[in-house]
């Protein structure tokens, strides 16, 4: 169809030729010299028209091919994520060869001054662009031009974008010495720069707290060993009971404590101090220019803030160790070792206090979750101590009875609050969830470095006949401390209102205990408990039939 339209431009010429041929065929015309010449003319004219028509047809095909190639090249350039522009000696952009130019500059740039387009906040850089781009067109050879362009920066910031620029000298017409042009190839590196900056940040920062990490600290420590940093102090900090928190509440909750601790360190330290997360629960603080007095003051501020801080009812504290050097008789790594030893020594000294705070925090958390537990552990502990006296246990088991009585429900702090307070019977799935609390208590006790307590806590719901959980232990396989507390704990639960059960009388509770002797409870311990129930539960004097 396109070729037919090209031929149509010669319709008039063909019609004239046809008319002339018809005229020559008339018999009335004499074959004189003029007629012969006219005949030759019309034939030549016909050949000219046909030749021209073929040339136009070829030109039309070539034109369509050129347009196709141009569209293809433009499409490639538009999708290359690069901007291409050219300009001459007047420094006006002649053409933007890809749509990326419009995106980078946020406007069409044809006929705009290239120096103004590349304008940044750096005035020295702006002057350099103006001088070099004007001068480059006055240079005679390509090497001098390229050398001149090498003075220009390859990375500039246009608006909020980081753009890499590559400079090319081109000739648009090899036969015209005035056809020299500069081509700029622009590549937007903003997203790549963000990724690189993020990778660099993560390589030297802790992802959780955004503090510096150990790799960064180890890289800069040699640079810090200069006289201007003396005296130099170092504080090592270790978050207490983090393993316990992770075991009970999960690592997500433990991460919250780590972040909270990091905020404490930032608030208590100076801007010139360098704070890093040294390990899982350890932090390292470098205090340039801080003498021993300043180091002690910062440590006291940290302790005070930890003491004042209660994070979601779970106590937050840390063992600290500080060390100071006045000269470079030793290196910074040696000072870190000194601070580390002091920190661990303080941790051992503070261990009982820390454990008490953790236990108190767990108890408060449990009571806030379920009001029915308020006073429960205190009552169980009081009865357990009197029961242990009747059994004439030696000192260590008696202390274990008291400790288990206080902490026997500790694992329930990780249970969903709606299950602890449910006023109707629990479903099978809900029971399976609740049955996990002895294992959680076991992990907590292990974290408190109480392995014997952990074993008794794990066995608290085992039964004498082997039908308990989690392992189905039976008889003497169950630790005696667990057997004692299971009886007393059952009595207290029965005689006090629960979310899904009303309390029973003293007598009703004793009858239920007697009924479960030999199945749920140790029959010998049940007999002793029943014979001394008034003394154990009400603190009345021991009866004559109490064991020796």
Short mmCIF file of C-alpha atoms in Angstrom, two decimals:
data_model
loop_
_atom_site.label_atom_id
_atom_site.label_comp_id
_atom_site.label_asym_id
_atom_site.label_seq_id
_atom_site.Cartn_x
_atom_site.Cartn_y
_atom_site.Cartn_z
CA UNK A 1 0.00 0.00 0.00
CA UNK A 2 2.83 2.41 0.82
CA UNK A 3 4.51 1.70 -2.59
CA UNK A 4 1.20 2.44 -4.38
CA UNK A 5 0.97 5.80 -2.66
CA UNK A 6 4.56 6.54 -3.75
CA UNK A 7 3.66 5.74 -7.39
CA UNK A 8 0.64 7.99 -7.24
CA UNK A 9 2.81 11.12 -7.24
CA UNK A 10 3.60 10.35 -10.93
CA UNK A 11 0.00 9.84 -12.06
CA UNK A 12 -0.11 13.22 -13.77
CA UNK A 13 3.17 12.61 -15.59
CA UNK A 14 2.03 9.18 -16.82
CA UNK A 15 -1.23 10.71 -18.04
CA UNK A 16 0.69 13.33 -20.07
CA UNK A 17 2.86 10.64 -21.59
CA UNK A 18 -0.15 8.50 -22.53
CA UNK A 19 -1.80 11.51 -24.14
CA UNK A 20 1.33 12.26 -26.14
CA UNK A 21 1.56 8.66 -27.40
CA UNK A 22 -2.06 8.73 -28.51
CA UNK A 23 -1.40 11.97 -30.32
CA UNK A 24 1.55 10.44 -32.19
CA UNK A 25 -0.56 7.46 -33.33
CA UNK A 26 -2.91 9.66 -35.31
CA UNK A 27 -2.59 8.96 -39.05
CA UNK A 28 -3.21 12.56 -39.94
CA UNK A 29 0.19 13.56 -38.57
CA UNK A 30 3.10 13.74 -40.96
CA UNK A 31 6.25 11.92 -40.02
CA UNK A 32 8.50 14.91 -40.24
CA UNK A 33 11.63 15.62 -38.25
CA UNK A 34 9.68 17.50 -35.55
CA UNK A 35 7.44 14.51 -34.96
CA UNK A 36 10.45 12.20 -34.62
CA UNK A 37 12.05 14.47 -32.07
CA UNK A 38 8.81 14.69 -30.14
CA UNK A 39 8.59 10.92 -30.17
CA UNK A 40 12.12 10.62 -28.79
CA UNK A 41 11.28 13.19 -26.16
CA UNK A 42 8.22 11.34 -24.95
CA UNK A 43 10.15 8.06 -24.77
CA UNK A 44 12.95 9.64 -22.77
CA UNK A 45 10.41 11.35 -20.57
CA UNK A 46 8.76 8.01 -19.89
CA UNK A 47 12.09 6.44 -18.94
CA UNK A 48 12.81 9.38 -16.65
CA UNK A 49 9.46 9.01 -14.92
CA UNK A 50 9.91 5.27 -14.44
CA UNK A 51 13.46 5.70 -13.13
CA UNK A 52 12.38 8.44 -10.77
CA UNK A 53 9.48 6.32 -9.57
CA UNK A 54 11.84 3.42 -8.77
CA UNK A 55 14.19 5.76 -6.94
CA UNK A 56 11.36 7.19 -4.88
CA UNK A 57 10.19 3.70 -4.05
CA UNK A 58 13.68 2.74 -2.89
CA UNK A 59 13.98 5.99 -0.91
CA UNK A 60 10.63 5.35 0.77
CA UNK A 61 11.74 1.85 1.86
CA UNK A 62 15.01 3.24 3.15
CA UNK A 63 13.19 6.02 4.97
CA UNK A 64 10.90 3.56 6.70
CA UNK A 65 13.92 1.44 7.69
CA UNK A 66 15.73 4.49 9.05
CA UNK A 67 12.67 5.50 11.05
CA UNK A 68 12.37 1.94 12.38
CA UNK A 69 16.02 1.97 13.43
CA UNK A 70 15.62 5.38 15.02
CA UNK A 71 12.64 4.16 17.05
CA UNK A 72 14.62 1.09 18.06
CA UNK A 73 17.63 3.15 19.16
CA UNK A 74 15.42 5.62 21.04
CA UNK A 75 13.66 2.75 22.77
CA UNK A 76 17.01 1.25 23.80
CA UNK A 77 18.25 4.60 25.10
CA UNK A 78 15.01 5.31 26.96
CA UNK A 79 15.28 1.96 28.73
CA UNK A 80 19.01 2.06 29.43
CA UNK A 81 18.55 3.95 32.75
CA UNK A 82 21.07 6.47 31.43
CA UNK A 83 20.69 10.00 30.16
CA UNK A 84 22.41 11.08 26.92
CA UNK A 85 22.70 14.73 25.90
CA UNK A 86 24.87 16.73 23.51
CA UNK A 87 25.86 20.38 23.31
CA UNK A 88 28.23 22.56 21.34
CA UNK A 89 30.37 25.61 21.96
CA UNK A 90 27.38 27.76 22.95
CA UNK A 91 26.84 25.28 25.85
CA UNK A 92 23.15 24.89 24.99
CA UNK A 93 21.78 21.38 25.03
CA UNK A 94 20.97 20.45 21.43
CA UNK A 95 19.10 17.30 22.21
CA UNK A 96 18.27 14.93 25.04
CA UNK A 97 18.68 11.50 23.54
CA UNK A 98 16.79 9.58 26.24
CA UNK A 99 13.89 10.15 28.61
CA UNK A 100 16.21 9.61 31.60
CA UNK A 101 17.48 13.18 31.10
CA UNK A 102 14.00 14.54 31.76
CA UNK A 103 13.70 12.41 34.91
CA UNK A 104 17.10 13.42 36.29
CA UNK A 105 16.60 17.15 35.70
CA UNK A 106 12.83 17.02 36.29
CA UNK A 107 12.18 18.97 33.06
CA UNK A 108 12.85 19.10 29.34
CA UNK A 109 16.39 20.35 28.81
CA UNK A 110 16.69 21.12 25.07
CA UNK A 111 18.14 24.63 24.50
CA UNK A 112 19.04 25.02 28.22
CA UNK A 113 22.55 25.93 29.37
CA UNK A 114 24.46 22.84 30.49
CA UNK A 115 26.40 24.73 33.21
CA UNK A 116 23.14 25.89 34.78
CA UNK A 117 21.72 22.36 34.58
CA UNK A 118 24.75 20.96 36.45
CA UNK A 119 24.61 23.68 39.11
CA UNK A 120 25.05 22.36 42.69
CA UNK A 121 25.49 23.79 46.18
CA UNK A 122 29.27 23.60 45.70
CA UNK A 123 30.21 26.99 44.21
CA UNK A 124 33.81 25.98 43.49
CA UNK A 125 32.52 23.03 41.53
CA UNK A 126 30.12 25.26 39.59
CA UNK A 127 32.97 27.58 38.59
CA UNK A 128 35.04 24.60 37.48
CA UNK A 129 32.25 23.34 35.21
CA UNK A 130 31.85 26.77 33.62
CA UNK A 131 35.57 27.21 32.96
CA UNK A 132 36.30 23.70 31.67
CA UNK A 133 33.26 23.38 29.40
CA UNK A 134 34.00 26.72 27.76
CA UNK A 135 37.71 26.01 27.37
CA UNK A 136 37.41 22.50 25.96
CA UNK A 137 36.03 23.78 22.65
CA UNK A 138 39.05 26.02 22.16
CA UNK A 139 41.51 23.13 22.27
CA UNK A 140 42.69 21.76 18.95
CA UNK A 141 43.33 18.06 19.52
CA UNK A 142 41.38 15.28 21.13
CA UNK A 143 44.03 14.41 23.76
CA UNK A 144 44.06 17.96 25.12
CA UNK A 145 40.26 17.99 25.24
CA UNK A 146 40.11 14.71 27.15
CA UNK A 147 42.83 15.89 29.54
CA UNK A 148 40.83 19.04 30.22
CA UNK A 149 37.65 17.06 30.87
CA UNK A 150 39.49 14.88 33.39
CA UNK A 151 39.46 17.86 35.77
CA UNK A 152 35.67 17.62 36.08
CA UNK A 153 34.06 15.51 38.83
CA UNK A 154 32.44 12.23 37.85
CA UNK A 155 29.88 12.23 40.67
CA UNK A 156 27.68 15.23 41.48
CA UNK A 157 24.42 15.75 43.33
CA UNK A 158 21.60 17.12 41.18
CA UNK A 159 18.63 17.99 43.39
CA UNK A 160 18.49 14.91 45.66
CA UNK A 161 20.01 12.53 43.12
CA UNK A 162 23.59 11.30 42.98
CA UNK A 163 24.51 11.32 39.28
CA UNK A 164 27.59 9.83 37.66
CA UNK A 165 28.80 11.71 34.57
CA UNK A 166 30.91 10.35 31.71
CA UNK A 167 32.29 12.89 29.22
CA UNK A 168 32.70 12.14 25.49
CA UNK A 169 34.06 14.31 22.65
CA UNK A 170 32.27 13.53 19.36
CA UNK A 171 32.15 14.85 15.78
CA UNK A 172 28.72 15.07 14.18
CA UNK A 173 30.27 15.68 10.73
CA UNK A 174 33.74 14.38 9.95
CA UNK A 175 34.12 16.88 7.11
CA UNK A 176 33.17 19.89 9.26
CA UNK A 177 35.75 20.99 11.82
CA UNK A 178 33.09 23.06 13.59
CA UNK A 179 30.96 19.97 14.30
CA UNK A 180 32.74 19.06 17.58
CA UNK A 181 30.22 18.30 20.31
CA UNK A 182 30.38 17.11 23.91
CA UNK A 183 28.23 14.20 24.94
CA UNK A 184 27.40 13.63 28.60
CA UNK A 185 26.30 10.18 29.71
CA UNK A 186 24.37 10.50 32.99
CA UNK A 187 23.73 7.57 35.35
CA UNK A 188 21.54 8.02 38.42
CA UNK A 189 23.30 6.21 41.30
CA UNK A 190 20.93 7.36 44.04
CA UNK A 191 19.41 3.97 44.83
CA UNK A 192 22.75 2.22 44.49
CA UNK A 193 24.30 4.84 46.76
CA UNK A 194 21.57 4.25 49.33
CA UNK A 195 22.22 0.52 49.25
CA UNK A 196 25.99 1.04 49.52
CA UNK A 197 25.54 3.49 52.39
CA UNK A 198 23.23 1.01 54.12
CA UNK A 199 25.72 -1.83 53.64
CA UNK A 200 28.52 0.38 54.97
CA UNK A 201 26.37 1.37 57.95
CA UNK A 202 25.45 -2.24 58.71
CA UNK A 203 29.07 -3.36 58.40
CA UNK A 204 30.02 -1.05 61.28
CA UNK A 205 26.75 -0.82 63.24
CA UNK A 206 24.63 -3.21 65.23
CA UNK A 207 21.38 -3.77 63.34
CA UNK A 208 19.23 -3.99 66.48
CA UNK A 209 20.46 -0.95 68.45
CA UNK A 210 22.18 1.10 65.68
CA UNK A 211 25.18 1.40 68.00
CA UNK A 212 28.64 0.65 66.66
CA UNK A 213 29.47 -3.05 66.48
CA UNK A 214 32.55 -4.99 67.52
CA UNK A 215 34.07 -4.92 64.02
CA UNK A 216 34.02 -1.12 64.03
CA UNK A 217 35.48 -0.86 67.51
CA UNK A 218 38.32 -3.23 66.68
CA UNK A 219 39.07 -1.21 63.54
CA UNK A 220 39.33 2.15 65.34
CA UNK A 221 41.00 1.09 68.59
CA UNK A 222 44.54 1.49 67.15
CA UNK A 223 43.63 5.02 65.99
CA UNK A 224 42.49 5.99 69.49
CA UNK A 225 45.84 5.27 71.09
CA UNK A 226 47.02 8.90 70.94
CA UNK A 227 48.03 11.30 73.71
CA UNK A 228 45.06 13.63 73.17
CA UNK A 229 42.71 10.84 74.36
CA UNK A 230 44.45 10.45 77.74
CA UNK A 231 43.27 9.79 80.33
CA UNK A 232 41.17 7.06 78.70
CA UNK A 233 38.48 5.04 80.48
CA UNK A 234 36.58 1.97 79.41
CA UNK A 235 33.29 0.58 80.73
CA UNK A 236 32.18 -2.98 80.07
CA UNK A 237 28.49 -3.71 80.65
CA UNK A 238 26.61 -7.01 80.70
CA UNK A 239 22.80 -7.09 80.80
CA UNK A 240 21.62 -9.25 83.67
CA UNK A 241 19.24 -12.19 83.18
CA UNK A 242 18.92 -11.70 79.41
CA UNK A 243 19.00 -15.46 78.86
CA UNK A 244 16.15 -15.81 81.34
CA UNK A 245 14.12 -13.18 79.49
CA UNK A 246 14.76 -14.88 76.15
CA UNK A 247 13.83 -18.30 77.54
CA UNK A 248 10.61 -17.10 79.14
CA UNK A 249 9.30 -14.28 76.99
CA UNK A 250 11.08 -15.02 73.73
CA UNK A 251 13.91 -13.29 71.87
CA UNK A 252 11.64 -10.50 70.65
CA UNK A 253 11.09 -9.37 74.23
CA UNK A 254 14.81 -9.82 74.97
CA UNK A 255 15.60 -7.59 71.97
CA UNK A 256 13.40 -4.88 73.48
CA UNK A 257 15.48 -4.99 76.66
CA UNK A 258 18.69 -4.72 74.64
CA UNK A 259 17.35 -1.66 72.81
CA UNK A 260 16.23 -0.13 76.11
CA UNK A 261 19.69 -0.72 77.60
CA UNK A 262 21.31 0.95 74.59
CA UNK A 263 19.14 4.04 75.19
CA UNK A 264 20.30 4.13 78.82
CA UNK A 265 23.95 4.10 77.77
CA UNK A 266 23.38 6.86 75.20
CA UNK A 267 21.61 9.07 77.77
CA UNK A 268 24.26 8.60 80.43
CA UNK A 269 27.33 9.11 78.23
CA UNK A 270 28.83 12.17 76.60
CA UNK A 271 28.63 12.94 72.88
CA UNK A 272 32.36 12.30 72.56
CA UNK A 273 32.05 8.80 74.03
CA UNK A 274 31.95 5.76 71.74
CA UNK A 275 29.34 3.11 72.57
CA UNK A 276 29.20 -0.32 70.93
CA UNK A 277 27.35 -3.55 71.27
CA UNK A 278 30.29 -5.84 71.95
CA UNK A 279 28.39 -9.15 71.97
CA UNK A 280 24.94 -10.64 72.57
CA UNK A 281 24.35 -9.05 76.00
CA UNK A 282 27.62 -7.10 76.35
CA UNK A 283 28.34 -3.44 75.61
CA UNK A 284 31.65 -1.61 75.40
CA UNK A 285 31.93 2.12 76.13
CA UNK A 286 35.11 4.09 75.34
CA UNK A 287 35.50 7.35 77.27
CA UNK A 288 38.29 9.49 75.73
CA UNK A 289 39.60 12.15 78.11
CA UNK A 290 37.76 10.65 81.10
CA UNK A 291 39.69 10.07 84.33
CA UNK A 292 38.70 7.54 86.98
CA UNK A 293 36.36 9.99 88.70
CA UNK A 294 34.49 10.71 85.46
CA UNK A 295 34.31 6.98 84.70
CA UNK A 296 32.83 6.25 88.14
CA UNK A 297 30.30 9.06 87.74
CA UNK A 298 29.10 7.68 84.39
CA UNK A 299 28.82 4.15 85.84
CA UNK A 300 26.76 5.48 88.77
CA UNK A 301 24.48 7.36 86.38
CA UNK A 302 23.91 4.17 84.39
CA UNK A 303 23.11 2.17 87.54
CA UNK A 304 20.72 4.87 88.76
CA UNK A 305 18.86 4.94 85.47
CA UNK A 306 18.60 1.15 85.39
CA UNK A 307 17.27 1.16 88.96
CA UNK A 308 14.64 3.75 88.04
CA UNK A 309 13.63 1.92 84.91
CA UNK A 310 10.99 -0.78 84.91
CA UNK A 311 10.32 -2.06 81.42
CA UNK A 312 6.95 -3.79 81.14
CA UNK A 313 7.32 -5.02 84.75
CA UNK A 314 10.53 -6.90 83.93
CA UNK A 315 13.47 -5.44 85.83
CA UNK A 316 16.36 -4.24 83.68
CA UNK A 317 19.88 -4.08 85.10
CA UNK A 318 23.47 -4.56 84.06
CA UNK A 319 26.77 -5.50 85.68
CA UNK A 320 29.40 -2.81 85.04
CA UNK A 321 33.17 -2.76 85.09
CA UNK A 322 35.22 0.39 84.60
CA UNK A 323 38.98 0.85 84.11
CA UNK A 324 41.15 3.91 83.44
CA UNK A 325 44.64 4.48 82.06
CA UNK A 326 46.63 7.70 82.47
CA UNK A 327 49.45 6.84 80.03
CA UNK A 328 50.29 4.35 77.28
CA UNK A 329 52.22 1.89 79.41
CA UNK A 330 49.74 -0.68 78.09
CA UNK A 331 47.38 -0.74 75.12
CA UNK A 332 43.61 -0.29 74.88
CA UNK A 333 42.95 -4.01 74.42
CA UNK A 334 44.65 -4.69 77.76
CA UNK A 335 42.43 -2.05 79.36
CA UNK A 336 39.36 -3.77 77.90
CA UNK A 337 40.47 -7.03 79.53
CA UNK A 338 40.81 -5.26 82.89
CA UNK A 339 37.33 -3.71 82.62
CA UNK A 340 35.92 -7.09 81.56
CA UNK A 341 37.36 -8.85 84.64
CA UNK A 342 36.01 -6.14 86.95
CA UNK A 343 32.59 -6.43 85.31
CA UNK A 344 32.41 -10.19 85.83
CA UNK A 345 33.62 -9.84 89.41
CA UNK A 346 30.83 -7.33 90.06
CA UNK A 347 28.36 -9.64 88.35
CA UNK A 348 29.20 -12.46 90.77
CA UNK A 349 28.92 -10.13 93.77
CA UNK A 350 25.60 -8.76 92.56
CA UNK A 351 24.25 -12.15 91.52
CA UNK A 352 21.96 -12.70 94.54
CA UNK A 353 20.62 -9.16 94.33
CA UNK A 354 20.04 -9.56 90.60
CA UNK A 355 18.28 -12.88 91.09
CA UNK A 356 16.05 -11.35 93.74
CA UNK A 357 15.10 -8.49 91.39
CA UNK A 358 14.33 -10.90 88.58
CA UNK A 359 12.19 -13.13 90.82
CA UNK A 360 10.37 -10.10 92.19
CA UNK A 361 9.74 -8.81 88.68
CA UNK A 362 8.38 -12.17 87.56
CA UNK A 363 6.07 -12.35 90.59
CA UNK A 364 4.75 -8.85 89.93
CA UNK A 365 4.22 -9.68 86.27
CA UNK A 366 2.28 -12.84 87.14
CA UNK A 367 0.11 -11.07 89.71
CA UNK A 368 -0.69 -8.29 87.27
CA UNK A 369 -1.71 -10.88 84.69
CA UNK A 370 -3.94 -12.83 87.09
CA UNK A 371 -5.09 -11.28 90.40
CA UNK A 372 -5.91 -14.78 91.74
CA UNK A 373 -2.17 -15.32 92.22
CA UNK A 374 -1.82 -12.41 94.64
CA UNK A 375 -0.72 -13.89 97.98
CA UNK A 376 -0.71 -17.44 96.59
CA UNK A 377 3.04 -18.02 96.60
CA UNK A 378 3.41 -16.44 100.06
CA UNK A 379 0.76 -18.79 101.52
CA UNK A 380 2.29 -21.83 99.81
CA UNK A 381 5.74 -20.87 101.07
CA UNK A 382 4.51 -20.50 104.67
CA UNK A 383 2.74 -23.89 104.62
CA UNK A 384 5.70 -25.56 102.87
CA UNK A 385 8.11 -24.38 105.56
CA UNK A 386 5.92 -25.86 108.32
CA UNK A 387 5.52 -29.10 106.36
CA UNK A 388 9.30 -29.31 105.89
CA UNK A 389 9.79 -28.89 109.65
CA UNK A 390 7.51 -31.86 110.28
CA UNK A 391 9.53 -33.91 107.79
CA UNK A 392 12.73 -32.85 109.59
CA UNK A 393 14.45 -32.20 106.27
CA UNK A 394 18.06 -31.16 106.42
CA UNK A 395 18.98 -27.56 105.66
CA UNK A 396 19.51 -27.78 101.88
CA UNK A 397 16.26 -29.62 100.98
CA UNK A 398 14.35 -27.35 103.36
CA UNK A 399 15.70 -24.27 101.53
CA UNK A 400 14.76 -25.92 98.24
CA UNK A 401 11.19 -26.48 99.49
CA UNK A 402 10.94 -22.79 100.40
CA UNK A 403 12.37 -21.68 97.05
CA UNK A 404 10.13 -23.95 94.98
CA UNK A 405 7.11 -22.83 97.00
CA UNK A 406 7.84 -19.26 96.08
CA UNK A 407 8.66 -19.90 92.43
CA UNK A 408 6.50 -22.92 91.50
CA UNK A 409 4.19 -20.83 89.27
CA UNK A 410 6.99 -18.80 87.70
CA UNK A 411 6.55 -20.41 84.26
CA UNK A 412 2.96 -19.15 84.06
CA UNK A 413 4.25 -15.62 83.49
CA UNK A 414 4.75 -16.61 79.83
CA UNK A 415 1.18 -17.90 79.48
CA UNK A 416 -1.47 -15.88 77.61
CA UNK A 417 -3.33 -13.67 80.06
CA UNK A 418 -6.71 -14.72 78.64
CA UNK A 419 -6.02 -18.36 79.55
CA UNK A 420 -4.95 -17.53 83.10
CA UNK A 421 -8.18 -15.61 83.68
CA UNK A 422 -10.61 -17.74 81.69
CA UNK A 423 -13.82 -18.23 83.67
CA UNK A 424 -14.92 -21.37 81.76
CA UNK A 425 -13.29 -24.74 81.24
CA UNK A 426 -10.20 -24.79 79.02
CA UNK A 427 -10.28 -26.52 75.64
CA UNK A 428 -7.87 -29.32 74.79
CA UNK A 429 -5.58 -26.94 72.89
CA UNK A 430 -5.68 -24.43 75.73
CA UNK A 431 -4.80 -27.15 78.21
CA UNK A 432 -1.81 -28.15 76.08
CA UNK A 433 -0.65 -24.54 76.19
CA UNK A 434 -1.02 -24.30 79.97
CA UNK A 435 0.76 -27.62 80.43
CA UNK A 436 3.94 -26.04 79.01
CA UNK A 437 4.46 -23.82 82.03
CA UNK A 438 6.56 -26.34 84.08
CA UNK A 439 9.02 -26.53 81.17
CA UNK A 440 9.19 -22.73 81.02
CA UNK A 441 9.75 -22.62 84.77
CA UNK A 442 12.48 -25.24 84.34
CA UNK A 443 14.29 -23.01 81.79
CA UNK A 444 13.92 -20.01 84.07
CA UNK A 445 15.42 -21.88 87.01
CA UNK A 446 18.30 -23.06 84.83
CA UNK A 447 18.91 -19.44 83.83
CA UNK A 448 19.01 -18.55 87.53
CA UNK A 449 21.70 -21.23 87.92
CA UNK A 450 19.48 -23.42 90.11
CA UNK A 451 19.64 -26.87 88.44
CA UNK A 452 18.10 -28.77 91.40
CA UNK A 453 15.25 -26.27 91.59
CA UNK A 454 14.80 -26.63 87.81
CA UNK A 455 14.34 -30.42 88.09
CA UNK A 456 11.76 -30.07 90.86
CA UNK A 457 9.90 -27.35 88.96
CA UNK A 458 9.76 -29.55 85.87
CA UNK A 459 8.27 -32.41 87.92
CA UNK A 460 5.65 -30.30 89.70
CA UNK A 461 2.77 -31.71 87.64
CA UNK A 462 3.93 -35.32 87.63
CA UNK A 463 1.61 -37.71 89.51
CA UNK A 464 2.33 -40.59 91.88
CA UNK A 465 0.66 -43.11 89.55
CA UNK A 466 2.56 -41.88 86.45
CA UNK A 467 -0.36 -40.09 84.78
CA UNK A 468 1.09 -36.61 85.11
CA UNK A 469 3.15 -34.48 82.72
CA UNK A 470 5.51 -33.68 81.07
CA UNK A 471 7.35 -37.05 81.31
CA UNK A 472 4.97 -39.36 83.17
CA UNK A 473 7.27 -39.94 86.15
CA UNK A 474 5.85 -42.03 88.95
CA UNK A 475 6.46 -42.77 92.64
CA UNK A 476 9.91 -42.01 93.97
CA UNK A 477 11.05 -40.90 90.49
CA UNK A 478 9.43 -37.58 91.33
CA UNK A 479 11.71 -35.33 93.48
CA UNK A 480 10.39 -35.19 97.05
CA UNK A 481 10.40 -31.38 96.99
CA UNK A 482 8.03 -31.42 94.00
CA UNK A 483 5.78 -33.98 95.75
CA UNK A 484 5.54 -31.75 98.83
CA UNK A 485 4.72 -28.53 96.93
CA UNK A 486 2.18 -30.23 94.66
CA UNK A 487 0.09 -31.16 97.77
CA UNK A 488 0.31 -27.74 99.42
CA UNK A 489 -0.27 -25.87 96.16
CA UNK A 490 -3.38 -27.97 95.44
CA UNK A 491 -4.78 -27.24 98.92
CA UNK A 492 -4.28 -23.48 98.52
CA UNK A 493 -5.83 -23.41 95.04
CA UNK A 494 -8.87 -25.33 96.26
CA UNK A 495 -9.42 -23.05 99.27
CA UNK A 496 -9.27 -19.78 97.29
CA UNK A 497 -11.40 -18.49 94.46
CA UNK A 498 -10.05 -19.15 90.96
CA UNK A 499 -11.18 -17.60 87.65
CA UNK A 500 -13.11 -20.78 86.72
CA UNK A 501 -13.80 -22.32 90.15
CA UNK A 502 -15.22 -21.20 93.46
CA UNK A 503 -13.25 -21.98 96.59
CA UNK A 504 -13.92 -25.04 98.76
CA UNK A 505 -13.97 -25.26 102.53
CA UNK A 506 -10.99 -26.52 104.52
CA UNK A 507 -12.74 -29.85 105.11
CA UNK A 508 -13.73 -30.27 101.46
CA UNK A 509 -10.17 -29.64 100.35
CA UNK A 510 -8.82 -32.22 102.80
CA UNK A 511 -11.32 -34.83 101.58
CA UNK A 512 -10.24 -34.19 97.97
CA UNK A 513 -6.58 -34.60 98.92
CA UNK A 514 -7.38 -37.86 100.68
CA UNK A 515 -9.31 -39.07 97.63
CA UNK A 516 -6.29 -38.42 95.37
CA UNK A 517 -3.76 -40.14 97.68
CA UNK A 518 -1.92 -42.87 95.79
CA UNK A 519 -3.03 -41.58 92.41
CA UNK A 520 -2.11 -37.92 92.11
CA UNK A 521 -0.22 -37.50 95.38
CA UNK A 522 2.33 -39.41 97.45
CA UNK A 523 0.13 -41.36 99.95
CA UNK A 524 2.67 -41.12 102.79
CA UNK A 525 3.00 -37.35 102.42
CA UNK A 526 -0.80 -37.01 102.18
CA UNK A 527 -1.18 -38.93 105.45
CA UNK A 528 1.31 -36.64 107.18
CA UNK A 529 -0.40 -33.55 105.75
CA UNK A 530 -3.88 -34.70 106.83
CA UNK A 531 -2.69 -35.62 110.34
CA UNK A 532 -1.19 -32.14 110.75
CA UNK A 533 -3.49 -30.11 108.50
CA UNK A 534 -4.50 -27.58 111.15
CA UNK A 535 -0.90 -26.89 112.07
CA UNK A 536 0.29 -26.71 108.45
CA UNK A 537 -2.56 -24.53 107.19
CA UNK A 538 -3.37 -22.42 110.25
CA UNK A 539 -0.12 -22.37 112.21
CA UNK A 540 -1.64 -24.04 115.26
CA UNK A 541 0.60 -25.98 117.67
CA UNK A 542 1.78 -29.36 116.45
CA UNK A 543 -0.44 -32.26 117.63
CA UNK A 544 0.82 -35.21 119.64
CA UNK A 545 0.52 -37.56 116.68
CA UNK A 546 2.94 -35.49 114.63
CA UNK A 547 6.14 -37.33 113.81
CA UNK A 548 8.87 -36.99 116.39
#
